[in-house]
Coordinates of C-alpha atoms in Angstrom, one line a residue:
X1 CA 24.2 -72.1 -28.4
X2 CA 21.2 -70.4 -26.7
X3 CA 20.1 -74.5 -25.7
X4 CA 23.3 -75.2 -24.4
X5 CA 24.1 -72.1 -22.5
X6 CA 20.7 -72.1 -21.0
X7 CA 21.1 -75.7 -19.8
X8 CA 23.9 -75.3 -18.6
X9 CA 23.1 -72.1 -16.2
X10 CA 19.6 -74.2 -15.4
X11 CA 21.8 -76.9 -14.3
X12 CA 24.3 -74.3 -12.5
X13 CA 21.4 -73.2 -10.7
X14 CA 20.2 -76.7 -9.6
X15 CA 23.7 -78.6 -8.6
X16 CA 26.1 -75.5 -7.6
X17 CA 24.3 -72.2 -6.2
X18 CA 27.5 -70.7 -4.9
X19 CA 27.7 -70.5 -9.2
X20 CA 24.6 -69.2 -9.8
X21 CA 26.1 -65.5 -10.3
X22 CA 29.2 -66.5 -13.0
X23 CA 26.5 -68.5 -14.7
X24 CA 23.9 -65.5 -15.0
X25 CA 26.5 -63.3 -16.0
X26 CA 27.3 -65.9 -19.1
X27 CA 23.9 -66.4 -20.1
X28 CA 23.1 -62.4 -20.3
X29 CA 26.2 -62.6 -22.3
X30 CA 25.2 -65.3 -24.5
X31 CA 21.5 -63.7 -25.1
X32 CA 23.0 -59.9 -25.8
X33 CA 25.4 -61.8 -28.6
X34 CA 22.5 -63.7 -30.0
X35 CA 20.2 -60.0 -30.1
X36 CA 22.9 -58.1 -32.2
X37 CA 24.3 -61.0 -34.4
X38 CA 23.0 -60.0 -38.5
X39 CA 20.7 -62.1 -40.0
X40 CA 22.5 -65.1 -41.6
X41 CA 25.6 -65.0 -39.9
X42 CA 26.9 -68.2 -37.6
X43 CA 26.9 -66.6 -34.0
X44 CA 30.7 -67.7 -33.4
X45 CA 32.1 -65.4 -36.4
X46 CA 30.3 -62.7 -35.6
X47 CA 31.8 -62.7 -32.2
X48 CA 35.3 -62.9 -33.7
X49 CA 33.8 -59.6 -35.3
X50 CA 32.9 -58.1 -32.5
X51 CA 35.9 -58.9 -30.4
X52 CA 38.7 -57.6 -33.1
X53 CA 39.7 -54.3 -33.3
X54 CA 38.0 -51.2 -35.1
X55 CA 40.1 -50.1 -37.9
X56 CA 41.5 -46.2 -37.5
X57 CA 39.1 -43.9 -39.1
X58 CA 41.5 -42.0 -42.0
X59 CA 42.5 -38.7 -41.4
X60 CA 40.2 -35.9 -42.0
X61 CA 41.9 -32.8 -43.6
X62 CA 42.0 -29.9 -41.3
X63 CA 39.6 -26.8 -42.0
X64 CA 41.4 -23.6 -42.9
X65 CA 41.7 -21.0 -40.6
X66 CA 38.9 -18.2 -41.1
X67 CA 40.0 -14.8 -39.2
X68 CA 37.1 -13.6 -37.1
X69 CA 34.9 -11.5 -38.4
X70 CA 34.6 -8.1 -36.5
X71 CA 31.5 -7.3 -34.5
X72 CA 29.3 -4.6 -35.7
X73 CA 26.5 -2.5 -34.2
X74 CA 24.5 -3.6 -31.2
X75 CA 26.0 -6.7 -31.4
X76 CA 29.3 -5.6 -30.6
X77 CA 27.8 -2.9 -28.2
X78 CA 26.2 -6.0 -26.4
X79 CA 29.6 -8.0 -26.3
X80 CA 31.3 -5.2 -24.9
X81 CA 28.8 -4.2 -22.2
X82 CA 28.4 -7.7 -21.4
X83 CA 32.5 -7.9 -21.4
X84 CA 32.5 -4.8 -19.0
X85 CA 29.6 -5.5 -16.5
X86 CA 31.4 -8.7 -16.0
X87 CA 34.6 -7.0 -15.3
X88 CA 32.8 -4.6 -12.7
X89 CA 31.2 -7.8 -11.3
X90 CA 34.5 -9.5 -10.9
X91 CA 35.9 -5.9 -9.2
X92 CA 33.4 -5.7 -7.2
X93 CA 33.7 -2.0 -7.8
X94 CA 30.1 -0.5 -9.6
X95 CA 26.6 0.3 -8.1
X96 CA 24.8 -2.3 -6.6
X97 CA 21.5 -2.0 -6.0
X98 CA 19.5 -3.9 -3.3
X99 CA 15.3 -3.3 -2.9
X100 CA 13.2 -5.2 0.0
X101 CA 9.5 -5.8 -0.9
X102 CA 8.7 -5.7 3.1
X103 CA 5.3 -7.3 3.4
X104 CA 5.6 -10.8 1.7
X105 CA 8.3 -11.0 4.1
X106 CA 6.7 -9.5 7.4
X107 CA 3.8 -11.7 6.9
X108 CA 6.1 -14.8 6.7
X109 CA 8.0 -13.8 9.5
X110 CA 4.7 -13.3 11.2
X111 CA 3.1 -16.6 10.6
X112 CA 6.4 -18.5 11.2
X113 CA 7.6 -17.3 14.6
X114 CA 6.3 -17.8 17.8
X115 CA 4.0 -15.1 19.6
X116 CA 6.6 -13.5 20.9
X117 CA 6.7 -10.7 23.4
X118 CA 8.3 -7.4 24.8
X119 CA 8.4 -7.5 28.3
X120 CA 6.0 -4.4 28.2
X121 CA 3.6 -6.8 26.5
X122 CA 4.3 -5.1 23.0
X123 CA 4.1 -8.2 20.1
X124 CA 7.7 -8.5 18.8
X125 CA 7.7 -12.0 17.0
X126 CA 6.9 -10.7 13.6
X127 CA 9.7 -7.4 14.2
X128 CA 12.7 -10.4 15.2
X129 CA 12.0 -12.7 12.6
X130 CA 12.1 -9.6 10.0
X131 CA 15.2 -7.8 11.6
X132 CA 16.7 -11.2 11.4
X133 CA 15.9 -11.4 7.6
X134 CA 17.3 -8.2 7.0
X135 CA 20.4 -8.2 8.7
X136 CA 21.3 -11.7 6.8
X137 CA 20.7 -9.6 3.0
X138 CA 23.5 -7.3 4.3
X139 CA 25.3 -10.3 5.1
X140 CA 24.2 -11.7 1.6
X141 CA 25.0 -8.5 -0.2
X142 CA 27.3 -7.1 1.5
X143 CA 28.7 -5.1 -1.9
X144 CA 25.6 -3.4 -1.9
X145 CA 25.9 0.3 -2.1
X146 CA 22.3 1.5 -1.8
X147 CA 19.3 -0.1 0.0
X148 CA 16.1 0.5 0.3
X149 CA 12.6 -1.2 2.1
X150 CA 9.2 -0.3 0.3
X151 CA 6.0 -0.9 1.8
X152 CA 2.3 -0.9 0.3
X153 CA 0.3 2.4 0.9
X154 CA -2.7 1.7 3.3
X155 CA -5.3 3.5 1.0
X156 CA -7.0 2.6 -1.8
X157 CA -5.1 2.0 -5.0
X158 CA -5.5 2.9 -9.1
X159 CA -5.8 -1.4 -9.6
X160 CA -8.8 -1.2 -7.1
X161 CA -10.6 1.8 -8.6
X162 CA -10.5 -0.4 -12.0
X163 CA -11.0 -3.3 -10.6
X164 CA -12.9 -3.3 -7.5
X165 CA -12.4 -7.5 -6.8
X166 CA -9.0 -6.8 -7.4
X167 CA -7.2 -8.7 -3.7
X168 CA -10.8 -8.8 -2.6
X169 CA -10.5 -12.2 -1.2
X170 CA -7.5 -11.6 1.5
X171 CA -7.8 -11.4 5.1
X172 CA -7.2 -8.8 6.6
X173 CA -3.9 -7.9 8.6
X174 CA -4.4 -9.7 11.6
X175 CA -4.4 -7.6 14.9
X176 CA -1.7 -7.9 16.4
X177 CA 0.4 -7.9 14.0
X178 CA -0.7 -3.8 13.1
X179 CA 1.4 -3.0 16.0
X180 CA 4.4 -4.4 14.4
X181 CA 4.1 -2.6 11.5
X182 CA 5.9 1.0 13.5
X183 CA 8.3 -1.1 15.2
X184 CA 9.7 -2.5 11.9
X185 CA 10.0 1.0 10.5
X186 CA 11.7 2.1 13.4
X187 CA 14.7 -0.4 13.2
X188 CA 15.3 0.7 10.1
X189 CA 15.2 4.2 10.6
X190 CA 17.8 2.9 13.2
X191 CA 19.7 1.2 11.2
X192 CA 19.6 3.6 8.4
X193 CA 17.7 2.2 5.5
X194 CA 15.4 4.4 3.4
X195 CA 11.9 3.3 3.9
X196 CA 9.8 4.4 0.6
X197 CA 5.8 4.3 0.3
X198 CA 3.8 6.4 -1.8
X199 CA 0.2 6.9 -1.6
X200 CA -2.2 5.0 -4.7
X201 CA 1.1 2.8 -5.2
X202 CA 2.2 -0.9 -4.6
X203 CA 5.7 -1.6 -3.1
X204 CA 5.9 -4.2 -6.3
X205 CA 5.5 -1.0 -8.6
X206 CA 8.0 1.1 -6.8
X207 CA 10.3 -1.7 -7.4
X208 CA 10.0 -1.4 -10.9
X209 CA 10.2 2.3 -10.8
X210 CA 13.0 2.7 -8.8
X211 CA 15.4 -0.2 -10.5
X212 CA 14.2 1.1 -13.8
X213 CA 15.7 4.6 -12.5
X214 CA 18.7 3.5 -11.1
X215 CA 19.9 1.7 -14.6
X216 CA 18.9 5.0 -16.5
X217 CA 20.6 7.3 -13.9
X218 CA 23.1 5.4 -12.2
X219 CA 26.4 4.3 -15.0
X220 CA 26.7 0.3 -14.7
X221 CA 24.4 -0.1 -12.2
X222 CA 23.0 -3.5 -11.3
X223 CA 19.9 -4.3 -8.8
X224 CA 18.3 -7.1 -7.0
X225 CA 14.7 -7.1 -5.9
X226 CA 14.3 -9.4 -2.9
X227 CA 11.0 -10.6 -2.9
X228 CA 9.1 -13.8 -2.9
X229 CA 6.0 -12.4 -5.3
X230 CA 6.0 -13.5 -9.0
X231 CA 4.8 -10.3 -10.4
X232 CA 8.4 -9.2 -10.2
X233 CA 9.5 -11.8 -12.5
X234 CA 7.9 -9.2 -15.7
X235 CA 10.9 -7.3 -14.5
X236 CA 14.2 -9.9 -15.0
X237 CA 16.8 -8.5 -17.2
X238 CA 20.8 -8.8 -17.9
X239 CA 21.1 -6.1 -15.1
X240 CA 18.1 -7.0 -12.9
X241 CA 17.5 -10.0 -10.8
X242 CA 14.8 -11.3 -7.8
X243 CA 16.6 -12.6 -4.4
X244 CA 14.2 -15.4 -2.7
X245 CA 15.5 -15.7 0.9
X246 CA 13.0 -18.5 1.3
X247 CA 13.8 -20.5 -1.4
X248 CA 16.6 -23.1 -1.6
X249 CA 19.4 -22.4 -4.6
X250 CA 20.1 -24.9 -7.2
X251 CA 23.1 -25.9 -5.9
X252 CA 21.3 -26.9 -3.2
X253 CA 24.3 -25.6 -0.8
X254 CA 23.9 -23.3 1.8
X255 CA 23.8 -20.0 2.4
X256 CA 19.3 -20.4 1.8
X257 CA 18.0 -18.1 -0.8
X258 CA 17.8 -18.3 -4.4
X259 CA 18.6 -15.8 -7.2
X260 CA 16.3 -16.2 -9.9
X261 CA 17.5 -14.7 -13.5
X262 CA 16.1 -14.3 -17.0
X263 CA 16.8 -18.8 -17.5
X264 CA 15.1 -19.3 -14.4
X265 CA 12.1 -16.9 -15.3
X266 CA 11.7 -19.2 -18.6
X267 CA 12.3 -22.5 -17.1
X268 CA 9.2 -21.6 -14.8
X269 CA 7.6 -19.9 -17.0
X270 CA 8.0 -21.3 -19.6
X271 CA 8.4 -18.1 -21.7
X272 CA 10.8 -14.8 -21.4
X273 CA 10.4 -12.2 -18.7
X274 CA 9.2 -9.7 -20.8
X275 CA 6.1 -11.9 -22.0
X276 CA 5.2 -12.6 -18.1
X277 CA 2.7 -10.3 -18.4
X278 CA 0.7 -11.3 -21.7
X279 CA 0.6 -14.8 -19.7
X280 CA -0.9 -13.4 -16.5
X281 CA -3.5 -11.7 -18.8
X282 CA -4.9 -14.6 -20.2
X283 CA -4.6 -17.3 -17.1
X284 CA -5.2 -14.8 -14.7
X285 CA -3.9 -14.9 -11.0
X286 CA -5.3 -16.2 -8.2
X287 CA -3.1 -14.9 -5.7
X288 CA -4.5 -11.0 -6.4
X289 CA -7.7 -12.4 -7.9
X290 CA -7.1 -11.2 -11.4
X291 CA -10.0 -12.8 -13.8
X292 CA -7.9 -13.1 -17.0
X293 CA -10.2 -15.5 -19.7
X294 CA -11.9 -18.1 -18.3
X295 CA -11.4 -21.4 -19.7
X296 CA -7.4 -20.7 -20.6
X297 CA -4.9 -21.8 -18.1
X298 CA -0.9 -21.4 -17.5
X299 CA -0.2 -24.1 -19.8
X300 CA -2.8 -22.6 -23.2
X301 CA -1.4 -19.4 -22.1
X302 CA 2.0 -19.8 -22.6
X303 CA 1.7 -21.5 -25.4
X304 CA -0.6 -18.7 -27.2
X305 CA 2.2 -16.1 -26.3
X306 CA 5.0 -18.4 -27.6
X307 CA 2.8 -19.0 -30.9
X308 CA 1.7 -15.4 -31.7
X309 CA 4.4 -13.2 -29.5
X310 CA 2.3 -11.1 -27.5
X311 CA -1.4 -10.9 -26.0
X312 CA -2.6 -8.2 -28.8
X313 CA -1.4 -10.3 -31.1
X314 CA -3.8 -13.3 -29.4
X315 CA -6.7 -11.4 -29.5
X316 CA -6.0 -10.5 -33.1
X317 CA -5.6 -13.9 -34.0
X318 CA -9.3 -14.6 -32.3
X319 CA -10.8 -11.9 -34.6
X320 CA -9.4 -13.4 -38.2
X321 CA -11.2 -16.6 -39.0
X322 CA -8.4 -17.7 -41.0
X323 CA -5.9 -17.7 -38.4
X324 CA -4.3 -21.4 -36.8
X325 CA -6.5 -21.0 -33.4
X326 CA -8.8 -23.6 -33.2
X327 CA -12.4 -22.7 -32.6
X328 CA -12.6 -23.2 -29.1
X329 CA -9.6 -21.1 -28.2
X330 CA -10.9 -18.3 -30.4
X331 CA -14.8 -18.4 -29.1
X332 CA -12.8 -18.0 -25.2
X333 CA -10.6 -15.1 -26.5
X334 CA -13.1 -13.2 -28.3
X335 CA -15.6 -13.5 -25.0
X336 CA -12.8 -12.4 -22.7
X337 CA -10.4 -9.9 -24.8
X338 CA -11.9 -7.5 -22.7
X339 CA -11.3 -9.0 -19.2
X340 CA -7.7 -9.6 -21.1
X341 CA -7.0 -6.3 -21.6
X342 CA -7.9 -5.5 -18.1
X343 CA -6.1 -8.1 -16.2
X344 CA -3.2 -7.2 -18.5
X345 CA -3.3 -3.5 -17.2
X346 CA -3.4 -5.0 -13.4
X347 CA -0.6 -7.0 -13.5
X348 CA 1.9 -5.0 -15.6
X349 CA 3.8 -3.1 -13.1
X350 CA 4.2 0.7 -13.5
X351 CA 8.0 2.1 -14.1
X352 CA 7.6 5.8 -14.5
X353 CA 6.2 6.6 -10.5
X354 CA 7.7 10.1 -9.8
X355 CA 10.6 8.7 -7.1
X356 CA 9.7 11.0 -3.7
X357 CA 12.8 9.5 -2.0
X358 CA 16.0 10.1 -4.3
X359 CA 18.6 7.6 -5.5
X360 CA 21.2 9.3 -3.6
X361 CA 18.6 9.0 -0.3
X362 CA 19.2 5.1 -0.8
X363 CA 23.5 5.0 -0.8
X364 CA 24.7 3.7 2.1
X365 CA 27.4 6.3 2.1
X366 CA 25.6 8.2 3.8
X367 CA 25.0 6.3 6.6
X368 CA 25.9 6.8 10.2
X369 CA 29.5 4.7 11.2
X370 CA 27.6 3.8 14.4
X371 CA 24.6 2.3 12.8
X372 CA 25.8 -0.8 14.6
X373 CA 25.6 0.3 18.3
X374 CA 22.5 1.6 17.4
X375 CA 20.7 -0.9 16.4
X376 CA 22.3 -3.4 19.0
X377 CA 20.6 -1.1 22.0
X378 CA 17.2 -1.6 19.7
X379 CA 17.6 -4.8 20.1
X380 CA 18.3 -5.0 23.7
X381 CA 15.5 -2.6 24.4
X382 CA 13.0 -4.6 22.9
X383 CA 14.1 -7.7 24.0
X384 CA 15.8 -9.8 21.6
X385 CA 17.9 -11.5 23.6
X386 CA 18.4 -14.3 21.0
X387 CA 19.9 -11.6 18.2
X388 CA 21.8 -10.3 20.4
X389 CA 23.7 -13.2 21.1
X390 CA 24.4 -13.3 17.2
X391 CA 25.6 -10.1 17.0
X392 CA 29.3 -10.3 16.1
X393 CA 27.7 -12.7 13.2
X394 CA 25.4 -10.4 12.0
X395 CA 27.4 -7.4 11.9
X396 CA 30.7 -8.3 11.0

């Protein structure tokens, strides 16, 4: 068969090209019969074989019917808050809950957009691209019942007092953009959104402190951090998420931005939100030039955590000689537990920062009805022509 049938396409292609595709087509045919016929078997029966019809499987007997069994404890006080924060969602009637980490942002904005001007001279490039930013979360989340804007302190903070390298390798703000810095708060004093810094703190812990309030104080209360920094991602939960405006969504679908939740977290990762942390402590972080051990990157990392559950649990693993580690890994650990325990103290963010601006402070019920006008004549004072043209999109 295979001599014939190959002759017979070699000759196909020789005497009669317009036939050379039928003729491949019957010779893959020909050499997929020949691959799956059983040993011993003439070719031409088992294609007869192949080509009649399966026989009907016989009919399984059905499974009895078992009545549900009834949830109990915390897994049916899971169910049913799961069940009712999905019902509020669908409403669209409980708390929402929308903080802005400022400064990844303003720095963007600064370092994308051209150096623009007032016509007094004042720099405005960094202040439009970030009003612009701004007014598209409203758009975004426009449920939203309280906002707020934090900002880093500009004094010294407890991370640097342990950790004097800690950020020591960033530039410093660049001049002109410290006059920007005013301008931005005062649009959103315009516009009335709370603007919250506190002395000794990062804006990335009063993000933790404040959504951690607002799900112990506020009844079904749900938050988004919008930010574009990592250390946030320690704080992912059922009830909290992080709102990239950068990035592109899955879907790959407009409108830009990306919510990240608990999958995402471990998808990039690698492990659960709450274990961010532990990994951090023992790769380190380049970004805020925290040491963690030397010698163990993202990848050992995550797989330490994943093995032994936690980073205490690592360094107690290094200690025992009898434990699965093998030598190298335990000789790094037990020369770096204590720059572990120290990175792992820098990048856990603090939750219990006594809140100086109230919950209530953020609601947007309290807001002016003519926050709109308002800020349109800020705009128009200070020059944005191009917003302004955009404002029935932006504030509708």
């Amino acid at each position: 068969v295979s001599t014939q049938s190959t002759g017979g396409c070699l000759s196909a292609m020789l005497l009669r090209p317009s036939q050379l595709g039928s003729c491949l087509s019957r010779f893959s045919s020909c050499v997929r019969t020949l691959s799956t016929t059983p040993r011993g078997v003439p070719w031409t029966e088992w294609s007869k074989v192949r080509k009649s019809p399966a026989p009907e499987p016989p009919p399984q007997p059905s499974a009895p019917r078992v009545a549900p069994t009834p949830l109990e404890g915390t897994e049916a006080s899971a169910m049913g808050a799961t069940a009712t924060s999905q019902e509020a969602h669908d409403q669209d009637t409980h708390p929402h809950l929308v903080l802005v980490d400022a400064f990844p942002i303003i720095f963007r904005s600064y370092f994308a957009t051209p150096k623009l001007t007032t016509p007094s001279g004042l720099p405005i490039g960094a202040v439009s691209s970030f009003c612009r930013t701004l007014l598209r979360l409203q758009q975004r989340f426009g449920k939203s019942t309280h906002i707020g804007v934090m900002l880093d302190s500009s004094g010294p903070t407890f991370r640097k007092d342990l950790y004097p390298e800690y950020k020591g390798h960033r530039q410093p703000t660049p001049d002109d953009l410290l006059p920007q810095l005013p301008v931005i708060e005062d649009f959103l004093r315009v516009i009335d959104v709370a603007v919250i810094k506190q002395a000794g703190w990062e804006a990335d812990d009063l993000l933790a402190s404040y959504s951690t309030a607002a799900l112990r104080e506020i009844p079904g209360c749900s938050v988004v951090l919008v930010s574009t920094d990592k250390d946030l991602y320690q704080m992912v939960n059922h009830h909290i998420q992080i709102y990239n405006p950068y990035k592109q969504s899955i879907t790959g679908r407009p409108p830009k931005g990306l919510l990240i939740d608990r999958e995402y977290v471990v998808q990039q990762f690698g492990v659960a939100p709450s274990m961010v942390a532990d990994v951090q402590a023992l790769a380190g972080d380049a970004v805020d030039n925290v040491p963690g051990v030397k010698g163990i990157g993202m990848k050992g990392a995550c797989k330490l955590i994943n093995q032994f559950g936690s980073l205490e649990a690592v360094l107690e693993a290094a200690d025992d000689e009898q434990s699965e580690l093998p030598r190298r890994a335990r000789n790094l650990l037990k020369s770096g537990a204590e720059m572990a325990r120290l990175s792992h103290t820098l990048v856990t963010l603090r939750t219990d920062i006594p809140l100086k601006v109230s919950l209530e402070e953020l609601s947007l019920s309290r807001r002016s009805h003519r926050w709109k006008d308002e800020a349109f004549r800020w705009m128009h004072s200070h020059g944005m022509h191009r917003m302004l043209n955009a404002k029935q999109s932006y504030f509708t």
